[in-house]
mmCIF file with all atom_site columns, C-alpha atoms in Angstrom:
data_model
loop_
_atom_site.group_PDB
_atom_site.id
_atom_site.type_symbol
_atom_site.label_atom_id
_atom_site.label_alt_id
_atom_site.label_comp_id
_atom_site.label_asym_id
_atom_site.label_entity_id
_atom_site.label_seq_id
_atom_site.pdbx_PDB_ins_code
_atom_site.Cartn_x
_atom_site.Cartn_y
_atom_site.Cartn_z
_atom_site.occupancy
_atom_site.B_iso_or_equiv
_atom_site.pdbx_formal_charge
_atom_site.auth_seq_id
_atom_site.auth_comp_id
_atom_site.auth_asym_id
_atom_site.auth_atom_id
_atom_site.pdbx_PDB_model_num
ATOM 1   C CA . UNK A 1 1   ? -36.380 -24.628 7.840   1.00 53.00 ? 1   UNK A CA 1
ATOM 2   C CA . UNK A 1 2   ? -33.287 -25.929 10.059  1.00 66.00 ? 2   UNK A CA 1
ATOM 3   C CA . UNK A 1 3   ? -34.065 -27.176 13.313  1.00 64.00 ? 3   UNK A CA 1
ATOM 4   C CA . UNK A 1 4   ? -31.846 -25.939 15.710  1.00 83.00 ? 4   UNK A CA 1
ATOM 5   C CA . UNK A 1 5   ? -29.824 -29.484 17.749  1.00 89.00 ? 5   UNK A CA 1
ATOM 6   C CA . UNK A 1 6   ? -29.583 -30.040 21.505  1.00 92.00 ? 6   UNK A CA 1
ATOM 7   C CA . UNK A 1 7   ? -26.647 -30.745 22.603  1.00 93.00 ? 7   UNK A CA 1
ATOM 8   C CA . UNK A 1 8   ? -25.491 -31.738 26.496  1.00 94.00 ? 8   UNK A CA 1
ATOM 9   C CA . UNK A 1 9   ? -23.658 -29.443 28.496  1.00 95.00 ? 9   UNK A CA 1
ATOM 10  C CA . UNK A 1 10  ? -20.692 -31.909 28.145  1.00 96.00 ? 10  UNK A CA 1
ATOM 11  C CA . UNK A 1 11  ? -20.876 -31.988 24.559  1.00 95.00 ? 11  UNK A CA 1
ATOM 12  C CA . UNK A 1 12  ? -21.244 -28.249 23.925  1.00 94.00 ? 12  UNK A CA 1
ATOM 13  C CA . UNK A 1 13  ? -17.982 -27.959 26.254  1.00 96.00 ? 13  UNK A CA 1
ATOM 14  C CA . UNK A 1 14  ? -16.054 -30.360 24.238  1.00 97.00 ? 14  UNK A CA 1
ATOM 15  C CA . UNK A 1 15  ? -17.496 -28.914 20.934  1.00 96.00 ? 15  UNK A CA 1
ATOM 16  C CA . UNK A 1 16  ? -16.243 -25.459 22.221  1.00 96.00 ? 16  UNK A CA 1
ATOM 17  C CA . UNK A 1 17  ? -12.650 -26.463 23.036  1.00 97.00 ? 17  UNK A CA 1
ATOM 18  C CA . UNK A 1 18  ? -12.515 -28.663 20.179  1.00 98.00 ? 18  UNK A CA 1
ATOM 19  C CA . UNK A 1 19  ? -13.275 -26.445 16.990  1.00 97.00 ? 19  UNK A CA 1
ATOM 20  C CA . UNK A 1 20  ? -10.992 -24.022 17.535  1.00 97.00 ? 20  UNK A CA 1
ATOM 21  C CA . UNK A 1 21  ? -8.147  -26.742 17.827  1.00 98.00 ? 21  UNK A CA 1
ATOM 22  C CA . UNK A 1 22  ? -9.021  -27.449 14.450  1.00 98.00 ? 22  UNK A CA 1
ATOM 23  C CA . UNK A 1 23  ? -9.170  -24.244 13.207  1.00 97.00 ? 23  UNK A CA 1
ATOM 24  C CA . UNK A 1 24  ? -5.548  -23.438 14.746  1.00 98.00 ? 24  UNK A CA 1
ATOM 25  C CA . UNK A 1 25  ? -4.518  -26.977 12.857  1.00 98.00 ? 25  UNK A CA 1
ATOM 26  C CA . UNK A 1 26  ? -6.191  -26.169 9.363   1.00 98.00 ? 26  UNK A CA 1
ATOM 27  C CA . UNK A 1 27  ? -4.545  -22.487 9.633   1.00 97.00 ? 27  UNK A CA 1
ATOM 28  C CA . UNK A 1 28  ? -1.394  -23.639 10.015  1.00 98.00 ? 28  UNK A CA 1
ATOM 29  C CA . UNK A 1 29  ? -1.844  -26.290 7.326   1.00 98.00 ? 29  UNK A CA 1
ATOM 30  C CA . UNK A 1 30  ? -2.551  -23.172 5.233   1.00 98.00 ? 30  UNK A CA 1
ATOM 31  C CA . UNK A 1 31  ? 0.318   -21.436 5.944   1.00 97.00 ? 31  UNK A CA 1
ATOM 32  C CA . UNK A 1 32  ? 2.852   -24.042 5.500   1.00 98.00 ? 32  UNK A CA 1
ATOM 33  C CA . UNK A 1 33  ? 1.228   -24.461 1.976   1.00 98.00 ? 33  UNK A CA 1
ATOM 34  C CA . UNK A 1 34  ? 1.491   -20.527 1.025   1.00 98.00 ? 34  UNK A CA 1
ATOM 35  C CA . UNK A 1 35  ? 5.028   -21.264 2.152   1.00 97.00 ? 35  UNK A CA 1
ATOM 36  C CA . UNK A 1 36  ? 5.727   -24.181 0.158   1.00 98.00 ? 36  UNK A CA 1
ATOM 37  C CA . UNK A 1 37  ? 3.842   -22.454 -2.594  1.00 97.00 ? 37  UNK A CA 1
ATOM 38  C CA . UNK A 1 38  ? 5.584   -19.274 -2.679  1.00 96.00 ? 38  UNK A CA 1
ATOM 39  C CA . UNK A 1 39  ? 9.251   -21.134 -2.154  1.00 96.00 ? 39  UNK A CA 1
ATOM 40  C CA . UNK A 1 40  ? 8.008   -23.703 -5.750  1.00 97.00 ? 40  UNK A CA 1
ATOM 41  C CA . UNK A 1 41  ? 7.046   -20.471 -7.190  1.00 96.00 ? 41  UNK A CA 1
ATOM 42  C CA . UNK A 1 42  ? 10.544  -18.888 -6.554  1.00 94.00 ? 42  UNK A CA 1
ATOM 43  C CA . UNK A 1 43  ? 12.163  -21.741 -7.771  1.00 94.00 ? 43  UNK A CA 1
ATOM 44  C CA . UNK A 1 44  ? 10.568  -21.720 -10.950 1.00 96.00 ? 44  UNK A CA 1
ATOM 45  C CA . UNK A 1 45  ? 10.734  -18.219 -11.807 1.00 95.00 ? 45  UNK A CA 1
ATOM 46  C CA . UNK A 1 46  ? 14.763  -18.888 -11.442 1.00 93.00 ? 46  UNK A CA 1
ATOM 47  C CA . UNK A 1 47  ? 15.168  -21.916 -12.936 1.00 96.00 ? 47  UNK A CA 1
ATOM 48  C CA . UNK A 1 48  ? 13.639  -20.146 -16.081 1.00 96.00 ? 48  UNK A CA 1
ATOM 49  C CA . UNK A 1 49  ? 15.969  -17.099 -15.607 1.00 95.00 ? 49  UNK A CA 1
ATOM 50  C CA . UNK A 1 50  ? 13.438  -14.675 -14.267 1.00 94.00 ? 50  UNK A CA 1
ATOM 51  C CA . UNK A 1 51  ? 14.463  -12.539 -11.267 1.00 91.00 ? 51  UNK A CA 1
ATOM 52  C CA . UNK A 1 52  ? 13.343  -9.761  -9.389  1.00 90.00 ? 52  UNK A CA 1
ATOM 53  C CA . UNK A 1 53  ? 15.183  -6.821  -8.261  1.00 88.00 ? 53  UNK A CA 1
ATOM 54  C CA . UNK A 1 54  ? 12.238  -5.497  -5.684  1.00 86.00 ? 54  UNK A CA 1
ATOM 55  C CA . UNK A 1 55  ? 9.149   -7.320  -5.232  1.00 86.00 ? 55  UNK A CA 1
ATOM 56  C CA . UNK A 1 56  ? 9.008   -10.656 -5.613  1.00 89.00 ? 56  UNK A CA 1
ATOM 57  C CA . UNK A 1 57  ? 4.974   -10.927 -7.151  1.00 90.00 ? 57  UNK A CA 1
ATOM 58  C CA . UNK A 1 58  ? 4.107   -14.532 -5.691  1.00 93.00 ? 58  UNK A CA 1
ATOM 59  C CA . UNK A 1 59  ? 4.750   -13.711 -2.546  1.00 95.00 ? 59  UNK A CA 1
ATOM 60  C CA . UNK A 1 60  ? 3.343   -15.102 1.047   1.00 96.00 ? 60  UNK A CA 1
ATOM 61  C CA . UNK A 1 61  ? 1.368   -11.928 1.242   1.00 96.00 ? 61  UNK A CA 1
ATOM 62  C CA . UNK A 1 62  ? -0.029  -11.918 -2.207  1.00 96.00 ? 62  UNK A CA 1
ATOM 63  C CA . UNK A 1 63  ? -0.961  -15.436 -1.784  1.00 97.00 ? 63  UNK A CA 1
ATOM 64  C CA . UNK A 1 64  ? -2.746  -15.215 1.727   1.00 97.00 ? 64  UNK A CA 1
ATOM 65  C CA . UNK A 1 65  ? -5.200  -12.547 0.202   1.00 96.00 ? 65  UNK A CA 1
ATOM 66  C CA . UNK A 1 66  ? -5.513  -14.748 -3.072  1.00 97.00 ? 66  UNK A CA 1
ATOM 67  C CA . UNK A 1 67  ? -6.777  -17.295 -1.055  1.00 97.00 ? 67  UNK A CA 1
ATOM 68  C CA . UNK A 1 68  ? -8.869  -14.921 1.281   1.00 96.00 ? 68  UNK A CA 1
ATOM 69  C CA . UNK A 1 69  ? -10.509 -13.420 -1.576  1.00 96.00 ? 69  UNK A CA 1
ATOM 70  C CA . UNK A 1 70  ? -11.563 -16.783 -3.183  1.00 97.00 ? 70  UNK A CA 1
ATOM 71  C CA . UNK A 1 71  ? -12.842 -18.122 -0.268  1.00 96.00 ? 71  UNK A CA 1
ATOM 72  C CA . UNK A 1 72  ? -14.772 -14.659 0.490   1.00 96.00 ? 72  UNK A CA 1
ATOM 73  C CA . UNK A 1 73  ? -16.818 -15.088 -2.951  1.00 96.00 ? 73  UNK A CA 1
ATOM 74  C CA . UNK A 1 74  ? -16.921 -18.575 -2.269  1.00 97.00 ? 74  UNK A CA 1
ATOM 75  C CA . UNK A 1 75  ? -18.759 -18.287 0.940   1.00 95.00 ? 75  UNK A CA 1
ATOM 76  C CA . UNK A 1 76  ? -21.091 -15.042 -0.337  1.00 95.00 ? 76  UNK A CA 1
ATOM 77  C CA . UNK A 1 77  ? -21.644 -16.803 -3.520  1.00 95.00 ? 77  UNK A CA 1
ATOM 78  C CA . UNK A 1 78  ? -23.315 -13.462 -4.699  1.00 94.00 ? 78  UNK A CA 1
ATOM 79  C CA . UNK A 1 79  ? -25.175 -12.519 -1.716  1.00 95.00 ? 79  UNK A CA 1
ATOM 80  C CA . UNK A 1 80  ? -24.613 -9.129  -1.298  1.00 94.00 ? 80  UNK A CA 1
ATOM 81  C CA . UNK A 1 81  ? -26.376 -8.622  2.586   1.00 93.00 ? 81  UNK A CA 1
ATOM 82  C CA . UNK A 1 82  ? -23.919 -11.551 3.244   1.00 94.00 ? 82  UNK A CA 1
ATOM 83  C CA . UNK A 1 83  ? -20.878 -9.990  1.912   1.00 93.00 ? 83  UNK A CA 1
ATOM 84  C CA . UNK A 1 84  ? -21.715 -6.610  3.230   1.00 93.00 ? 84  UNK A CA 1
ATOM 85  C CA . UNK A 1 85  ? -21.918 -8.589  6.474   1.00 93.00 ? 85  UNK A CA 1
ATOM 86  C CA . UNK A 1 86  ? -18.829 -10.590 6.244   1.00 94.00 ? 86  UNK A CA 1
ATOM 87  C CA . UNK A 1 87  ? -16.911 -7.181  5.422   1.00 94.00 ? 87  UNK A CA 1
ATOM 88  C CA . UNK A 1 88  ? -18.447 -5.126  8.316   1.00 93.00 ? 88  UNK A CA 1
ATOM 89  C CA . UNK A 1 89  ? -17.392 -7.881  10.736  1.00 93.00 ? 89  UNK A CA 1
ATOM 90  C CA . UNK A 1 90  ? -13.740 -8.381  9.205   1.00 93.00 ? 90  UNK A CA 1
ATOM 91  C CA . UNK A 1 91  ? -13.720 -4.378  9.359   1.00 93.00 ? 91  UNK A CA 1
ATOM 92  C CA . UNK A 1 92  ? -14.530 -4.241  13.327  1.00 94.00 ? 92  UNK A CA 1
ATOM 93  C CA . UNK A 1 93  ? -12.051 -7.005  13.820  1.00 94.00 ? 93  UNK A CA 1
ATOM 94  C CA . UNK A 1 94  ? -9.397  -4.692  12.360  1.00 93.00 ? 94  UNK A CA 1
ATOM 95  C CA . UNK A 1 95  ? -10.793 -1.668  14.129  1.00 94.00 ? 95  UNK A CA 1
ATOM 96  C CA . UNK A 1 96  ? -12.170 0.255   11.028  1.00 93.00 ? 96  UNK A CA 1
ATOM 97  C CA . UNK A 1 97  ? -15.653 1.037   9.929   1.00 89.00 ? 97  UNK A CA 1
ATOM 98  C CA . UNK A 1 98  ? -16.995 0.334   6.186   1.00 83.00 ? 98  UNK A CA 1
ATOM 99  C CA . UNK A 1 99  ? -19.218 2.837   4.944   1.00 82.00 ? 99  UNK A CA 1
ATOM 100 C CA . UNK A 1 100 ? -21.732 2.026   2.178   1.00 77.00 ? 100 UNK A CA 1
ATOM 101 C CA . UNK A 1 101 ? -21.709 3.905   -1.137  1.00 73.00 ? 101 UNK A CA 1
#
């Protein structure tokens, strides 16, 4: 059983202010790494003489969804109820309703 820790109002206010800043910094680093990875992959393929006319497969969108998918699996760790909750919450953020099959 996890006991909730009590914090002073000042500590709660500080954490409420700081946590989003840490998240923003983390997301910025992830975005930078995705662009770096896309560039590295592009140079790798070009250096091997592989060119793409229409669609570069290791593009930023593909890399981003790959990271999201990997973190999604890590977070729910096979717990289907948690996975459903996570997807429901994400669906609400996107303005869509998910229906269970």
